[in-house]
Amino acid sequence: DAPSVVPRIPGARLLSNELKLAGSPTTADYLVAVVDQEPITHTDVDKRVARIQDTAPPGSKLPPDDELRRQVLDALIDEKVQLSYAKSLGMDISEADLDGAVDNIAMQNQISLTELKDRMRVDGLDYQRYRNSLREQLLLERVRSREVNSRIQISDAEIDDFYAQGAVGLAEPS
């Protein structure tokens, strides 16, 4: 059963997304896609676009804003489909695996877990939200790995050919 994808609704650039609630301006969020009952909002796309723009190396050439937004939306849809597929297979990331990944990230940055949490707090990042995002990333990695590994088929003849080519290359003088 393939996940259902609701067609994308192109943003109406002429419409304002500003609302006035009780006299204060508020930005409205709206759905841009729904994948197997999982929503993707305008804010989700905005946040990913902002992160890409903020982390792009200086001088790098990003696509025009409308194209970047389309690419980001496509990537978010792909991720939701893959997460839905993982869920349908019963795949999950255990708390122990997640803790190990967080510890590994802290170690790679040469800081303690407490320092990592402190830095996140200073940067305005919610630790639990970070863990949830990391869990999704790990799950996506497992799904992709499973799908790639299941499609790799190497015959005995291909292995023999590889060794024959390697043996010839090793036997030749340089």
mmCIF file of C-alpha atoms in Angstrom:
data_model
loop_
_atom_site.group_PDB
_atom_site.id
_atom_site.type_symbol
_atom_site.label_atom_id
_atom_site.label_comp_id
_atom_site.label_asym_id
_atom_site.label_seq_id
_atom_site.Cartn_x
_atom_site.Cartn_y
_atom_site.Cartn_z
ATOM 1 C CA ASP A 1 0.000 0.000 0.000
ATOM 2 C CA ALA A 2 1.617 3.201 -1.170
ATOM 3 C CA PRO A 3 1.207 6.253 1.065
ATOM 4 C CA SER A 4 -1.343 8.735 -0.178
ATOM 5 C CA VAL A 5 -0.100 12.138 -1.270
ATOM 6 C CA VAL A 6 -2.471 15.063 -1.563
ATOM 7 C CA PRO A 7 -1.550 17.304 -4.511
ATOM 8 C CA ARG A 8 0.481 20.364 -3.665
ATOM 9 C CA ILE A 9 -1.338 23.650 -3.392
ATOM 10 C CA PRO A 10 0.709 26.428 -4.950
ATOM 11 C CA GLY A 11 1.021 29.435 -2.668
ATOM 12 C CA ALA A 12 -1.048 32.407 -3.749
ATOM 13 C CA ARG A 13 1.488 35.204 -3.649
ATOM 14 C CA LEU A 14 -1.222 37.856 -3.819
ATOM 15 C CA LEU A 15 -2.900 36.680 -0.626
ATOM 16 C CA SER A 16 -1.666 37.934 2.717
ATOM 17 C CA ASN A 17 -0.780 35.439 5.404
ATOM 18 C CA GLU A 18 -1.149 38.058 8.103
ATOM 19 C CA LEU A 19 -4.142 37.809 10.421
ATOM 20 C CA LYS A 20 -5.359 40.192 13.053
ATOM 21 C CA LEU A 21 -6.434 38.348 16.162
ATOM 22 C CA ALA A 22 -7.535 40.436 19.113
ATOM 23 C CA GLY A 23 -5.809 43.441 17.591
ATOM 24 C CA SER A 24 -2.345 41.832 17.233
ATOM 25 C CA PRO A 25 -0.863 40.783 13.909
ATOM 26 C CA THR A 26 -0.252 37.045 13.689
ATOM 27 C CA THR A 27 1.207 35.038 10.836
ATOM 28 C CA ALA A 28 -1.115 32.284 9.684
ATOM 29 C CA ASP A 29 0.273 28.865 8.942
ATOM 30 C CA TYR A 30 -1.325 26.711 6.312
ATOM 31 C CA LEU A 31 -0.966 23.288 4.762
ATOM 32 C CA VAL A 32 1.034 22.989 1.572
ATOM 33 C CA ALA A 33 0.841 19.172 1.344
ATOM 34 C CA VAL A 34 -0.484 16.166 3.218
ATOM 35 C CA VAL A 35 1.349 12.846 2.960
ATOM 36 C CA ASP A 36 -0.490 9.820 4.336
ATOM 37 C CA GLN A 37 -2.357 12.050 6.797
ATOM 38 C CA GLU A 38 0.890 13.791 7.859
ATOM 39 C CA PRO A 39 0.778 17.548 7.200
ATOM 40 C CA ILE A 40 3.544 19.677 5.738
ATOM 41 C CA THR A 41 2.972 23.325 6.577
ATOM 42 C CA HIS A 42 4.163 26.583 5.113
ATOM 43 C CA THR A 43 6.223 27.051 8.292
ATOM 44 C CA ASP A 44 7.917 23.641 7.831
ATOM 45 C CA VAL A 45 9.038 24.720 4.368
ATOM 46 C CA ASP A 46 10.109 28.182 5.603
ATOM 47 C CA LYS A 47 12.213 26.700 8.412
ATOM 48 C CA ARG A 48 14.000 24.265 6.086
ATOM 49 C CA VAL A 49 14.633 26.999 3.495
ATOM 50 C CA ALA A 50 16.012 29.303 6.219
ATOM 51 C CA ARG A 51 18.282 26.536 7.539
ATOM 52 C CA ILE A 52 19.633 25.883 4.039
ATOM 53 C CA GLN A 53 20.231 29.586 3.456
ATOM 54 C CA ASP A 54 21.862 30.028 6.876
ATOM 55 C CA THR A 55 24.193 27.054 6.479
ATOM 56 C CA ALA A 56 25.143 27.604 2.831
ATOM 57 C CA PRO A 57 28.845 28.407 2.489
ATOM 58 C CA PRO A 58 29.551 32.063 1.701
ATOM 59 C CA GLY A 59 29.592 32.648 -2.042
ATOM 60 C CA SER A 60 27.639 29.482 -2.844
ATOM 61 C CA LYS A 61 24.921 29.843 -5.448
ATOM 62 C CA LEU A 62 21.509 28.690 -4.283
ATOM 63 C CA PRO A 63 18.582 28.354 -6.669
ATOM 64 C CA PRO A 64 16.106 31.249 -6.850
ATOM 65 C CA ASP A 65 13.765 31.381 -3.836
ATOM 66 C CA ASP A 66 10.739 29.890 -5.596
ATOM 67 C CA GLU A 67 12.816 26.992 -6.976
ATOM 68 C CA LEU A 68 14.477 26.407 -3.590
ATOM 69 C CA ARG A 69 11.057 26.323 -1.912
ATOM 70 C CA ARG A 70 9.841 23.788 -4.490
ATOM 71 C CA GLN A 71 12.925 21.611 -3.962
ATOM 72 C CA VAL A 72 12.510 21.810 -0.182
ATOM 73 C CA LEU A 73 8.833 20.867 -0.432
ATOM 74 C CA ASP A 74 9.732 17.900 -2.660
ATOM 75 C CA ALA A 75 12.358 16.784 -0.120
ATOM 76 C CA LEU A 76 9.888 17.104 2.773
ATOM 77 C CA ILE A 77 7.310 15.050 0.855
ATOM 78 C CA ASP A 78 9.936 12.376 0.141
ATOM 79 C CA GLU A 79 10.876 12.277 3.830
ATOM 80 C CA LYS A 80 7.238 11.936 4.936
ATOM 81 C CA VAL A 81 6.710 9.086 2.449
ATOM 82 C CA GLN A 82 9.823 7.301 3.717
ATOM 83 C CA LEU A 83 8.841 7.814 7.365
ATOM 84 C CA SER A 84 5.370 6.478 6.610
ATOM 85 C CA TYR A 85 6.933 3.458 4.912
ATOM 86 C CA ALA A 86 9.199 2.858 7.918
ATOM 87 C CA LYS A 87 6.204 3.088 10.229
ATOM 88 C CA SER A 88 4.285 0.578 8.091
ATOM 89 C CA LEU A 89 7.219 -1.835 8.416
ATOM 90 C CA GLY A 90 7.287 -1.371 12.191
ATOM 91 C CA MET A 91 10.737 0.232 12.108
ATOM 92 C CA ASP A 92 11.690 2.480 15.003
ATOM 93 C CA ILE A 93 14.716 3.962 16.718
ATOM 94 C CA SER A 94 15.132 2.816 20.314
ATOM 95 C CA GLU A 95 15.841 5.280 23.108
ATOM 96 C CA ALA A 96 19.239 3.604 23.590
ATOM 97 C CA ASP A 97 20.138 4.111 19.905
ATOM 98 C CA LEU A 98 18.974 7.714 20.094
ATOM 99 C CA ASP A 99 20.969 8.344 23.280
ATOM 100 C CA GLY A 100 24.022 6.831 21.594
ATOM 101 C CA ALA A 101 23.610 9.110 18.586
ATOM 102 C CA VAL A 102 23.297 12.201 20.804
ATOM 103 C CA ASP A 103 26.370 11.130 22.806
ATOM 104 C CA ASN A 104 28.261 10.595 19.545
ATOM 105 C CA ILE A 105 27.340 14.092 18.332
ATOM 106 C CA ALA A 106 28.550 15.605 21.605
ATOM 107 C CA MET A 107 31.780 13.589 21.391
ATOM 108 C CA GLN A 108 32.388 14.661 17.767
ATOM 109 C CA ASN A 109 32.033 18.274 18.907
ATOM 110 C CA GLN A 110 34.366 17.535 21.838
ATOM 111 C CA ILE A 111 31.828 18.627 24.444
ATOM 112 C CA SER A 112 29.832 16.886 27.144
ATOM 113 C CA LEU A 113 26.131 16.140 26.856
ATOM 114 C CA THR A 114 25.434 18.884 29.405
ATOM 115 C CA GLU A 115 27.424 21.382 27.324
ATOM 116 C CA LEU A 116 25.531 20.307 24.204
ATOM 117 C CA LYS A 117 22.205 20.923 25.939
ATOM 118 C CA ASP A 118 23.467 24.298 27.224
ATOM 119 C CA ARG A 119 24.544 25.369 23.726
ATOM 120 C CA MET A 120 21.193 24.355 22.342
ATOM 121 C CA ARG A 121 19.390 26.349 25.013
ATOM 122 C CA VAL A 122 21.540 29.418 24.244
ATOM 123 C CA ASP A 123 20.780 28.996 20.519
ATOM 124 C CA GLY A 124 17.059 28.756 21.291
ATOM 125 C CA LEU A 125 16.760 25.090 20.305
ATOM 126 C CA ASP A 126 14.486 22.737 22.206
ATOM 127 C CA TYR A 127 16.368 19.572 23.215
ATOM 128 C CA GLN A 128 13.318 17.294 22.916
ATOM 129 C CA ARG A 129 12.498 18.668 19.476
ATOM 130 C CA TYR A 130 16.143 18.076 18.503
ATOM 131 C CA ARG A 131 15.899 14.454 19.690
ATOM 132 C CA ASN A 132 12.707 13.939 17.683
ATOM 133 C CA SER A 133 14.348 15.385 14.586
ATOM 134 C CA LEU A 134 17.413 13.201 15.104
ATOM 135 C CA ARG A 135 15.169 10.145 15.546
ATOM 136 C CA GLU A 136 13.540 10.907 12.176
ATOM 137 C CA GLN A 137 16.944 11.366 10.516
ATOM 138 C CA LEU A 138 18.166 8.034 11.880
ATOM 139 C CA LEU A 139 14.980 6.301 10.775
ATOM 140 C CA LEU A 140 15.289 7.780 7.282
ATOM 141 C CA GLU A 141 18.888 6.563 7.147
ATOM 142 C CA ARG A 142 17.775 3.028 8.105
ATOM 143 C CA VAL A 143 15.015 2.999 5.492
ATOM 144 C CA ARG A 144 17.366 4.188 2.765
ATOM 145 C CA SER A 145 20.048 1.725 3.801
ATOM 146 C CA ARG A 146 17.560 -1.140 3.844
ATOM 147 C CA GLU A 147 16.208 -0.265 0.418
ATOM 148 C CA VAL A 148 19.648 0.176 -1.134
ATOM 149 C CA ASN A 149 21.091 -2.981 0.435
ATOM 150 C CA SER A 150 18.106 -5.063 -0.667
ATOM 151 C CA ARG A 151 18.658 -4.008 -4.276
ATOM 152 C CA ILE A 152 22.368 -4.764 -4.428
ATOM 153 C CA GLN A 153 22.899 -8.086 -6.140
ATOM 154 C CA ILE A 154 26.374 -9.226 -7.068
ATOM 155 C CA SER A 155 26.761 -12.515 -8.860
ATOM 156 C CA ASP A 156 29.643 -14.944 -8.383
ATOM 157 C CA ALA A 157 30.694 -14.222 -11.970
ATOM 158 C CA GLU A 158 30.960 -10.486 -11.187
ATOM 159 C CA ILE A 159 33.119 -11.251 -8.149
ATOM 160 C CA ASP A 160 35.349 -13.542 -10.226
ATOM 161 C CA ASP A 161 35.679 -10.821 -12.894
ATOM 162 C CA PHE A 162 36.584 -8.240 -10.249
ATOM 163 C CA TYR A 163 39.294 -10.433 -8.750
ATOM 164 C CA ALA A 164 40.599 -11.326 -12.205
ATOM 165 C CA GLN A 165 40.917 -7.646 -13.108
ATOM 166 C CA GLY A 166 42.500 -6.834 -9.755
ATOM 167 C CA ALA A 167 44.961 -9.715 -10.011
ATOM 168 C CA VAL A 168 46.055 -8.576 -13.474
ATOM 169 C CA GLY A 169 46.523 -5.010 -12.228
ATOM 170 C CA LEU A 170 48.548 -6.179 -9.228
ATOM 171 C CA ALA A 171 50.774 -8.464 -11.305
ATOM 172 C CA GLU A 172 51.834 -5.753 -13.743
ATOM 173 C CA PRO A 173 55.048 -3.870 -12.878
ATOM 174 C CA SER A 174 54.692 -0.142 -12.288
#
